[in-house]
GROMACS .gro file of C-alpha atoms in nm:
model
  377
    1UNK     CA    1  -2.115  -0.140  -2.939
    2UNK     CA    2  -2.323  -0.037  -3.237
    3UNK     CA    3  -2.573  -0.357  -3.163
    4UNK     CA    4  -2.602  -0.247  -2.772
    5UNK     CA    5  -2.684   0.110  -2.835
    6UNK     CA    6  -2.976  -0.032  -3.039
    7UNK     CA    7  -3.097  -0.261  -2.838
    8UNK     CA    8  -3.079   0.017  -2.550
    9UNK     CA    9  -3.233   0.262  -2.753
   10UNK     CA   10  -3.540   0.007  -2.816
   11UNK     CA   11  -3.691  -0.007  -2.481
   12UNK     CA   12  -3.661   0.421  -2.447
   13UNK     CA   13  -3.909   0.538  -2.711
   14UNK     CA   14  -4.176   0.540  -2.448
   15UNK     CA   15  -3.950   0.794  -2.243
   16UNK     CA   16  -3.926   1.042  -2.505
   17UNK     CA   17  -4.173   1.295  -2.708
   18UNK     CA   18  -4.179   1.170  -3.070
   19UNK     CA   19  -3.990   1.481  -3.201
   20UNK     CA   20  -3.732   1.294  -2.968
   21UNK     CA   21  -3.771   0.981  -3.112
   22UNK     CA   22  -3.763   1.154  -3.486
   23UNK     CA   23  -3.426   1.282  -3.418
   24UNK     CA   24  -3.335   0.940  -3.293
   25UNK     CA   25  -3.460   0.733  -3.594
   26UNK     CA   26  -3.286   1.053  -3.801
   27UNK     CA   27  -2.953   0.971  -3.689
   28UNK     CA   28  -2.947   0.576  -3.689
   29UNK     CA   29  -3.080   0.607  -4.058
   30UNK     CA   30  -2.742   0.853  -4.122
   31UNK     CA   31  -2.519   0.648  -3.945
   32UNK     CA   32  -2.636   0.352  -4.162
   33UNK     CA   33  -2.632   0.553  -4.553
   34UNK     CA   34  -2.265   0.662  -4.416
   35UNK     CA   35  -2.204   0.278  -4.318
   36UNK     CA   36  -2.313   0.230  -4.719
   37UNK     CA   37  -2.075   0.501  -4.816
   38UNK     CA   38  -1.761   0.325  -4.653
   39UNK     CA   39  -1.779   0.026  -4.823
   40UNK     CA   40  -1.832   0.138  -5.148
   41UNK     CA   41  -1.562   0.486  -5.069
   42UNK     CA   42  -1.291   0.236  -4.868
   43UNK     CA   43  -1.262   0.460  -4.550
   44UNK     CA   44  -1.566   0.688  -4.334
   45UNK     CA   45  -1.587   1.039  -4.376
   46UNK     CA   46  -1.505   1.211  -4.064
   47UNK     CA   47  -1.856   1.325  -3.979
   48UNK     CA   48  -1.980   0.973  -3.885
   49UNK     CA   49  -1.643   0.939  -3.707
   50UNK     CA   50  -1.821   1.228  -3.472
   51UNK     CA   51  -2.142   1.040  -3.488
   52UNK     CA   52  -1.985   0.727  -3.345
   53UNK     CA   53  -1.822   0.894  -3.091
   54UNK     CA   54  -2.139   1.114  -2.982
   55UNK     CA   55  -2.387   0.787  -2.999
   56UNK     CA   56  -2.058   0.564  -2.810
   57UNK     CA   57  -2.125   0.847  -2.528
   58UNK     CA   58  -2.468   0.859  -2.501
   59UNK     CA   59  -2.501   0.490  -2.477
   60UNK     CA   60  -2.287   0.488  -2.176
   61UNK     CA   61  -2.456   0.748  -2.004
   62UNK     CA   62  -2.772   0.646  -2.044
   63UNK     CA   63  -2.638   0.281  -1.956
   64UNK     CA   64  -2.582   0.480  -1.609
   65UNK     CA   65  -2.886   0.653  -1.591
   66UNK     CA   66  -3.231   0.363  -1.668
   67UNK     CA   67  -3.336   0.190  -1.370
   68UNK     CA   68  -3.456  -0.116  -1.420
   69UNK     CA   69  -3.808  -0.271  -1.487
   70UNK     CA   70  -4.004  -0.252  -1.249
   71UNK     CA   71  -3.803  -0.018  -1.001
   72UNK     CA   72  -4.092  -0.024  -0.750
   73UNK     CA   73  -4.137  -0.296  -0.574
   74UNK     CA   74  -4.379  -0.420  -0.275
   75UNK     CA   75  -4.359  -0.731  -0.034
   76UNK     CA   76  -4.648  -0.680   0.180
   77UNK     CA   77  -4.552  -1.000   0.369
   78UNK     CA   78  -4.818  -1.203   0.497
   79UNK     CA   79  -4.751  -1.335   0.901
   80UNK     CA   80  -4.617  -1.645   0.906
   81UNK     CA   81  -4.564  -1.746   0.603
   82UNK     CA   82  -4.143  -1.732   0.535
   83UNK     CA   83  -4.143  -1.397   0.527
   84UNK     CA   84  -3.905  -1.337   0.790
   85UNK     CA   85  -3.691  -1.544   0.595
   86UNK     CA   86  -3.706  -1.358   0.268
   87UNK     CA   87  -3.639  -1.076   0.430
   88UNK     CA   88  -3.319  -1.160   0.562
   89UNK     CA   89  -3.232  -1.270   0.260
   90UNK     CA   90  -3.324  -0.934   0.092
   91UNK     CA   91  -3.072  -0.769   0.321
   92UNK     CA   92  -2.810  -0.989   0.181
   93UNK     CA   93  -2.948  -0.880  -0.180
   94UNK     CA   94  -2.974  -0.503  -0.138
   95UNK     CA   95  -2.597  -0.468  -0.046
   96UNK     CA   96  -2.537  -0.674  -0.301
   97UNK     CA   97  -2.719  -0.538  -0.570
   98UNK     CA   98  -2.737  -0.172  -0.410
   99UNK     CA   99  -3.130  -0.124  -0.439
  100UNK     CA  100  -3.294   0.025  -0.143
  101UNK     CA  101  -3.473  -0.198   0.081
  102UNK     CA  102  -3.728  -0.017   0.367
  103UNK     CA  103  -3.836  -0.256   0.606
  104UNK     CA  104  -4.090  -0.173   0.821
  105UNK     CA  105  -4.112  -0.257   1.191
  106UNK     CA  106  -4.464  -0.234   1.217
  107UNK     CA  107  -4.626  -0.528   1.238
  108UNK     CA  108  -4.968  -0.520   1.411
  109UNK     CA  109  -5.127  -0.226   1.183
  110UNK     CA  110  -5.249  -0.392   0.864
  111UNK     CA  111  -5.578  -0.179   0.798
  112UNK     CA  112  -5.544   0.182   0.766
  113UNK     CA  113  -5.730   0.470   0.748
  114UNK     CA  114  -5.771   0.643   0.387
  115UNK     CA  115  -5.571   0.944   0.515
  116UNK     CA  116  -5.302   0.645   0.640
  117UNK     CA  117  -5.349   0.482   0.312
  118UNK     CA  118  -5.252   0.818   0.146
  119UNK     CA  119  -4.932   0.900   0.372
  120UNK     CA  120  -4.785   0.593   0.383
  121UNK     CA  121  -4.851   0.490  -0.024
  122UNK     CA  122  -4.677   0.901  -0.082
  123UNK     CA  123  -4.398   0.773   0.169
  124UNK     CA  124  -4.333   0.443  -0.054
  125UNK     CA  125  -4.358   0.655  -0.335
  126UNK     CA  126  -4.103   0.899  -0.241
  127UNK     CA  127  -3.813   0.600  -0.201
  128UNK     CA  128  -3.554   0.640  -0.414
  129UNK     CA  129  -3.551   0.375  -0.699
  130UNK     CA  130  -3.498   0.119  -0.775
  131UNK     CA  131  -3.658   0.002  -0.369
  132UNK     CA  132  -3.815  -0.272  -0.266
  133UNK     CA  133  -4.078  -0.167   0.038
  134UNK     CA  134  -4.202  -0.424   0.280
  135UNK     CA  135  -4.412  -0.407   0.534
  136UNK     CA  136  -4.711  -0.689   0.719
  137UNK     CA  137  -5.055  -0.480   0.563
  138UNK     CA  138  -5.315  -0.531   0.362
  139UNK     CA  139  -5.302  -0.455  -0.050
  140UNK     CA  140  -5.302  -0.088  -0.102
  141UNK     CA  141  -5.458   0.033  -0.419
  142UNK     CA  142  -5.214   0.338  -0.534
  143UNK     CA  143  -5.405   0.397  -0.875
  144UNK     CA  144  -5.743   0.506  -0.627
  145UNK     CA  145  -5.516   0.773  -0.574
  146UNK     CA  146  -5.379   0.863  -0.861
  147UNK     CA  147  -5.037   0.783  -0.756
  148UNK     CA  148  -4.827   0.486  -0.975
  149UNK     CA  149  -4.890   0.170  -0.911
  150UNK     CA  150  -4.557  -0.051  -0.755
  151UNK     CA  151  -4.537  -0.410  -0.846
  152UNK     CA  152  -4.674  -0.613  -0.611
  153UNK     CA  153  -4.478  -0.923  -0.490
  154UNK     CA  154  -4.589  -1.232  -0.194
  155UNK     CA  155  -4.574  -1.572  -0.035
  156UNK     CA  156  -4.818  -1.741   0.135
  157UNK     CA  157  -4.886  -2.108   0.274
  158UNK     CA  158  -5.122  -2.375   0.364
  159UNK     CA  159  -5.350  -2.166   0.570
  160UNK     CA  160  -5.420  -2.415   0.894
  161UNK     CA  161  -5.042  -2.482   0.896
  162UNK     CA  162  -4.975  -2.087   0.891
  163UNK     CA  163  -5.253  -2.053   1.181
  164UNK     CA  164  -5.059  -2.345   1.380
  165UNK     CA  165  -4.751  -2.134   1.329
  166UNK     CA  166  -4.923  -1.818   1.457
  167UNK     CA  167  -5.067  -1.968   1.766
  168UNK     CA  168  -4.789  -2.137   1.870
  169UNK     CA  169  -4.536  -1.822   1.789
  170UNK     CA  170  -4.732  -1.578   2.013
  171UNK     CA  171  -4.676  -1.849   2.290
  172UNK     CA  172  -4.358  -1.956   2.243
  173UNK     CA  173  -4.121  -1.785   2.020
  174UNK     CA  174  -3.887  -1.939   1.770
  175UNK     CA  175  -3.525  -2.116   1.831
  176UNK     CA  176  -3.381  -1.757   1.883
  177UNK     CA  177  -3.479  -1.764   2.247
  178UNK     CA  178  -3.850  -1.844   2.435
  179UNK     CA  179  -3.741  -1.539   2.681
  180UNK     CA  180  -3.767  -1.309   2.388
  181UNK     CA  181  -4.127  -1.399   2.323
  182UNK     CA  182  -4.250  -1.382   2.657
  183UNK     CA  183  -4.117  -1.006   2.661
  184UNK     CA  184  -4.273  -0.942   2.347
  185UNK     CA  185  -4.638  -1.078   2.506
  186UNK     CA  186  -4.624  -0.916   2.829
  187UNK     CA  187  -5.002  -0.896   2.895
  188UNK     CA  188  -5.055  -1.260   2.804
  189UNK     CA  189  -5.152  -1.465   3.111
  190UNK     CA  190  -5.058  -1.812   3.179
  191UNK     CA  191  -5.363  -1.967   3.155
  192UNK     CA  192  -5.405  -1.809   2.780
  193UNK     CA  193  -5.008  -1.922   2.736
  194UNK     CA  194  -5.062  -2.239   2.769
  195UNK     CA  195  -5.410  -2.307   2.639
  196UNK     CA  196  -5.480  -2.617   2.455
  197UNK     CA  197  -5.523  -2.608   2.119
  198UNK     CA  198  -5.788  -2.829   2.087
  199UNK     CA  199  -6.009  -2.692   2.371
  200UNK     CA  200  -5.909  -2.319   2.171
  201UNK     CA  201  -6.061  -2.412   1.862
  202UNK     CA  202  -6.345  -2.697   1.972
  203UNK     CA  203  -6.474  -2.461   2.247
  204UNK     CA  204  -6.524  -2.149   1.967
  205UNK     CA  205  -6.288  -1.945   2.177
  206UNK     CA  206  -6.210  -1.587   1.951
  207UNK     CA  207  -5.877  -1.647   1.822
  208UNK     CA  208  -5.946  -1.979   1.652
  209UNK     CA  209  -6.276  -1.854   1.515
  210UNK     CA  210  -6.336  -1.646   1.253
  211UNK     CA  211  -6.302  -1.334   1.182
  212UNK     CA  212  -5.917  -1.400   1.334
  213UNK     CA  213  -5.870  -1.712   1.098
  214UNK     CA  214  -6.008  -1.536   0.810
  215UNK     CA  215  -5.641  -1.387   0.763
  216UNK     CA  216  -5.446  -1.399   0.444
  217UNK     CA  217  -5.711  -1.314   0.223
  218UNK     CA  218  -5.729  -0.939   0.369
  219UNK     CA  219  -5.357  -0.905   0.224
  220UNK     CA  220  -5.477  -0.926  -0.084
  221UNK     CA  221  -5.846  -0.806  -0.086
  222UNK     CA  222  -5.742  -0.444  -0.001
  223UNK     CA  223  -5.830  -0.161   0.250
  224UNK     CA  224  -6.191  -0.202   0.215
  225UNK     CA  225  -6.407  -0.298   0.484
  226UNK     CA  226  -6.589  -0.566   0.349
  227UNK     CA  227  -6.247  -0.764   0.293
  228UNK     CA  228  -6.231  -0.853   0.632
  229UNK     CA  229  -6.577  -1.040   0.612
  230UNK     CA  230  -6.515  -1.382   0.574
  231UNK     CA  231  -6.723  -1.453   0.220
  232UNK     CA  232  -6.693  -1.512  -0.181
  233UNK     CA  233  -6.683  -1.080  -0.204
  234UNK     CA  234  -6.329  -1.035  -0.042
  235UNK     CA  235  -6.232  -1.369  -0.207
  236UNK     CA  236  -6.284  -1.266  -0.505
  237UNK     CA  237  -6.144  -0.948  -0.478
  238UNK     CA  238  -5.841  -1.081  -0.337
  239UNK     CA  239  -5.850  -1.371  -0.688
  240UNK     CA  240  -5.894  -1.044  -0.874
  241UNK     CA  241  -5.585  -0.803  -0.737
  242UNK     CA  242  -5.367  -1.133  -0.759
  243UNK     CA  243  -5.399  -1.145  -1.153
  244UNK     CA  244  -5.409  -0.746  -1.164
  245UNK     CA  245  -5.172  -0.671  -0.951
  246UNK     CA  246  -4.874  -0.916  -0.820
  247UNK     CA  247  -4.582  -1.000  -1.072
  248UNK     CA  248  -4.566  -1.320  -0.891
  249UNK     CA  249  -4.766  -1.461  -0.536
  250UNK     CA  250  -4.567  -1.783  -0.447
  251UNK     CA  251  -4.634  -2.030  -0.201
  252UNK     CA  252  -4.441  -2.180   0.087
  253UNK     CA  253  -4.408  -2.518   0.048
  254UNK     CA  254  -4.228  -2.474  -0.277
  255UNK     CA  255  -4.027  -2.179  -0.157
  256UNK     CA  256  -3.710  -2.310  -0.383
  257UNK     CA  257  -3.919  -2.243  -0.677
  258UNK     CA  258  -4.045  -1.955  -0.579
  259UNK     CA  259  -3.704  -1.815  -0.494
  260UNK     CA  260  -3.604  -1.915  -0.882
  261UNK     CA  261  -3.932  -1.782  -1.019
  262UNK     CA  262  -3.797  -1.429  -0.861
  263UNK     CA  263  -3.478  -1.433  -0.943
  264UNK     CA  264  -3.591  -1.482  -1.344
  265UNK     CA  265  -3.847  -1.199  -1.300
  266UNK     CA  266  -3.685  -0.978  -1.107
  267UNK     CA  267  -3.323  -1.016  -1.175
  268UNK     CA  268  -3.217  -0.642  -1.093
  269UNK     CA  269  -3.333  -0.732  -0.715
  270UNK     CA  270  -3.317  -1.119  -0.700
  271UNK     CA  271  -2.991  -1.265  -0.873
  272UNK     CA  272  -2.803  -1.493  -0.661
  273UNK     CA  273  -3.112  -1.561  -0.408
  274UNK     CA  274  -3.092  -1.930  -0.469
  275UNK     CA  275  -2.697  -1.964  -0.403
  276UNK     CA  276  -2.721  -1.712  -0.101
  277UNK     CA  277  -3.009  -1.933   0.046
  278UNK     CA  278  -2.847  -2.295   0.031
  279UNK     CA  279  -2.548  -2.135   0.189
  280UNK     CA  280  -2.437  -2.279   0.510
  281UNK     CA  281  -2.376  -1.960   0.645
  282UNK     CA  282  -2.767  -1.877   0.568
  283UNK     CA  283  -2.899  -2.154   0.639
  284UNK     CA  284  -2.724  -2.104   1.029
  285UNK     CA  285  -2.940  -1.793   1.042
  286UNK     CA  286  -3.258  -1.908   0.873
  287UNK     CA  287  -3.237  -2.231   1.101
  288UNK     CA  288  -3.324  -1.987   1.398
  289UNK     CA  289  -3.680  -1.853   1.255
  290UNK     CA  290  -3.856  -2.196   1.337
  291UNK     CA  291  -4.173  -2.172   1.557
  292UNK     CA  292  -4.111  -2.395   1.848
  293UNK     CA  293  -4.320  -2.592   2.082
  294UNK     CA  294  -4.566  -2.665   1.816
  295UNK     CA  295  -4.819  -2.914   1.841
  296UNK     CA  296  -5.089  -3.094   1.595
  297UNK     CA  297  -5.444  -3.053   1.679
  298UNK     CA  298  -5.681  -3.383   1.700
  299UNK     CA  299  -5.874  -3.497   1.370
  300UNK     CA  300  -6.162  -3.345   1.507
  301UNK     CA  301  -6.046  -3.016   1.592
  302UNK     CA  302  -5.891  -2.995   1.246
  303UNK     CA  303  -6.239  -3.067   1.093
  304UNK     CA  304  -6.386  -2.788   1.259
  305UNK     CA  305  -6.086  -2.563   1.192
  306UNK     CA  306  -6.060  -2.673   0.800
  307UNK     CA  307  -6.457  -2.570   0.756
  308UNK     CA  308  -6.362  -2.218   0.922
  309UNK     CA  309  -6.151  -2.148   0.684
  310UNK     CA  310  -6.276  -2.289   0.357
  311UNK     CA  311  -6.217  -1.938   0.199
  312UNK     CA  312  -5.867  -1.912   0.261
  313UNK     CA  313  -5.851  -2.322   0.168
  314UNK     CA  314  -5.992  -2.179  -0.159
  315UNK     CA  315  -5.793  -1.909  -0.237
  316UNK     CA  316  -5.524  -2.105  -0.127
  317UNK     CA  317  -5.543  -2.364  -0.417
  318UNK     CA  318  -5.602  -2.090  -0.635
  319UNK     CA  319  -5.286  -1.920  -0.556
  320UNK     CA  320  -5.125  -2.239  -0.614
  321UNK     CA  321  -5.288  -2.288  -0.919
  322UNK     CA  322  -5.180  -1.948  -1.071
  323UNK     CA  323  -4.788  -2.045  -0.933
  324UNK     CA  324  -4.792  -2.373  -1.121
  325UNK     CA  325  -4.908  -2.263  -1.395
  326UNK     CA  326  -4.620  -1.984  -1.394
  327UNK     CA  327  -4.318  -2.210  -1.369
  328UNK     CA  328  -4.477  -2.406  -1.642
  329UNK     CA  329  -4.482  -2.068  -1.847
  330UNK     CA  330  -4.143  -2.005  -1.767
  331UNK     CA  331  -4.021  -2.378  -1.833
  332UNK     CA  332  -3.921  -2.444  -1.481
  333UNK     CA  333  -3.945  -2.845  -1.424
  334UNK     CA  334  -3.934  -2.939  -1.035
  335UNK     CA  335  -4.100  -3.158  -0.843
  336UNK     CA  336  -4.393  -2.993  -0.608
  337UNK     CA  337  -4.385  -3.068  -0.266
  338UNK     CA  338  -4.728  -3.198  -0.182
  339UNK     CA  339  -4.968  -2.988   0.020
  340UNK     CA  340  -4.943  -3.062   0.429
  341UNK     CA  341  -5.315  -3.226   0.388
  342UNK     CA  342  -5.416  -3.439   0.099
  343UNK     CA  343  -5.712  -3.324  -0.107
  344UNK     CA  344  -5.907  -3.649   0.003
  345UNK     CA  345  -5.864  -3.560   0.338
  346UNK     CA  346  -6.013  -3.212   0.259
  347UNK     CA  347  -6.288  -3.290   0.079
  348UNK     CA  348  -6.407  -3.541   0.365
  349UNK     CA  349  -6.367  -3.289   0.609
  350UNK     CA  350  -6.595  -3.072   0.343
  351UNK     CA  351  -6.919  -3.339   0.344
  352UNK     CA  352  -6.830  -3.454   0.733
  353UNK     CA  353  -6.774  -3.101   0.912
  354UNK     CA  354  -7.104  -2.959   1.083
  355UNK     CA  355  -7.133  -2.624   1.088
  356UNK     CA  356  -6.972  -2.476   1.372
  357UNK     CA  357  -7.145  -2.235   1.639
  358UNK     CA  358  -7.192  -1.891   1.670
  359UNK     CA  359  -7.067  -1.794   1.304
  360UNK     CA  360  -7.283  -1.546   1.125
  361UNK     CA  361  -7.150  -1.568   0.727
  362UNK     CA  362  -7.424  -1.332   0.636
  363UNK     CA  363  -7.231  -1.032   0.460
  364UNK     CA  364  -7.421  -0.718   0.538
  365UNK     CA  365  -7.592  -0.551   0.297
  366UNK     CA  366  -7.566  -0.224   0.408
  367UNK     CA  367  -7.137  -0.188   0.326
  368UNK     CA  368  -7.088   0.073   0.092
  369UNK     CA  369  -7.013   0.007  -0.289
  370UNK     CA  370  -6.652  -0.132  -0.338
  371UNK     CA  371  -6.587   0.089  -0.607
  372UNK     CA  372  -6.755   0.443  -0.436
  373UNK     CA  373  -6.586   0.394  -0.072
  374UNK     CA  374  -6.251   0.592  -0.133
  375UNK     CA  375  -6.255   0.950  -0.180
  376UNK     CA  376  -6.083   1.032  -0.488
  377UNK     CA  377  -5.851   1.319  -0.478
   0.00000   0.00000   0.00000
């Protein structure tokens, strides 16, 4: 008991004023010269008797009353990319755990104003911990604001594979029903419904063109405008919040490992995830999130499609760079999926792709400073 009150006490010295922490040291160093004092006396005097007792109580309440580290947590789930699925299985892991999970139903408002911004980061804020918030928008910067920073937590995947997923999902749904989708796309006319991939993304039509490929590095660049210009600023940007910023950004093809990288890091919000997931009872549920109807463009149209989005391709290996070299940090040893295209059919498509019509790449050079843009409060 002696050895746990210790080791509690250890990690609370930051919580306290160092008159605190005085008192603390004070009364571990009498409560080892009475410790002296029994073995040499045979028996304790009854003053450290009452010390026991006292430092036996205050273990267990504060035992009741630290949250654990970190208590704040963020998904800000990137379309398309499992999240869906993780998110089911963080139901499973709140009740289970008892941490509060907000999930938000909003998914077609990832930029915000800097009055949104404001609101919605005091809103997260004002969860009760330990939470885990989650919600489809881009990286929000809380210290801009002055306001603590949450840990940051994502997934993301081989970007043309998540774009095939998108464009197919709008269409067509997933197994939990085609008639759902076409209520949820209402305005979408047949002819759009059942366009052809190939003549969408050979013929330069918008949503197979960038800026609407450019897509998961926004989540990651931030609020600012100039992260939703396709170019090496948001990229890097995006590079630099992932080291800064997110405990851990995992990828999809290796979403067993990613799952296990979680549950080591975050174990207050994540213990169990592996043995919930390769439950039959799960896997009924997470069976039913599978985009249907999907289709694989031609070689050509993948060219073209691969050279709009050499960004994302780049952050993309980064990202999986960074998550490698995390389970090797961690001494997990599995074997990595390969990705859905080889490398040597990437860096063909790199020397063979022409440059495709009617993109302008130029950033402009009139976007305000990155670092001047916000107000600060």
């Amino acid at each position: 008991q002696t050895k746990s009150c210790v080791n509690l006490l250890s990690v609370l010295p930051l919580r306290f004023s160092l008159r605190g922490y005085g008192v603390c040291m004070a009364t571990l160093f009498l409560f080892c010269f009475g410790s002296l004092f029994y073995q040499l006396n045979g028996g304790p005097p009854k003053i450290l008797l009452d010390i026991r007792q006292y430092l036996e109580y205050m273990c267990a309440f504060l035992s009741s009353q630290v949250l654990p580290f970190p208590s704040q947590v963020i998904y800000n789930r990137v379309g398309k990319c499992g999240s869906r699925t993780v998110v089911i299985l963080l139901r499973l892991l709140a009740e289970k755990h008892q941490f509060n999970l907000v999930s938000s139903d909003i998914h077609n408002k990832t930029r915000l104003t800097k009055h949104e911004q404001v609101d919605l980061m005091k809103n997260i804020s004002s969860i009760p911990q330990p939470f885990l918030y989650t919600r489809h928008v881009h990286f929000l910067n809380f210290t801009r604001f002055k306001i603590e920073q949450p840990v940051y937590i994502n997934i993301i995947r081989d970007p043309i594979n998540r774009f095939l997923s998108n464009y197919f999902f709008r269409r067509f749904g997933d197994w939990r029903g085609e008639q759902n989708h076409l209520i949820r796309t209402p305005g979408m006319k047949d002819d759009e419904r059942y366009l052809d991939i190939n003549v969408c993304i050979l013929e330069n039509y918008p949503e197979c063109s960038n800026p609407r490929v450019f897509y998961i590095i926004p989540y990651f660049c931030g609020q600012h405008p100039q992260c939703r210009e396709p170019g090496v600023w948001a990229l890097e940007r995006a590079k630099q919040n992932v080291l800064e910023n997110y405990l851990l950004v995992g990828i999809l093809e290796e979403l067993e490992d990613v799952l296990l990288l979680l549950e080591r890091l975050l174990p207050h919000y994540f213990t169990g995830v592996l043995n919930i997931y390769k439950s039959p009872d799960y896997r009924k549920m997470g069976n039913m999130t599978g985009t249907v109807r999907k289709q694989t463009p031609t070689l050509e149209a993948l060219q073209v499609l691969y050279h709009r989005m050499r960004y994302e391709y780049e952050f993309y290996n980064f990202v999986r760079d960074q998550f490698h070299l995390t389970k090797k940090k961690i001494g997990l040893k599995s074997v990595s999926k390969p990705p859905a295209y080889s490398n040597d059919f990437l860096r063909q498509l790199a020397l063979r792709t022409p440059e495709p019509l009617d993109e302008d790449e130029e950033l402009e050079t009139d976007l305000e400073d990155a670092n001047s843009w916000l107000v600060h409060p």
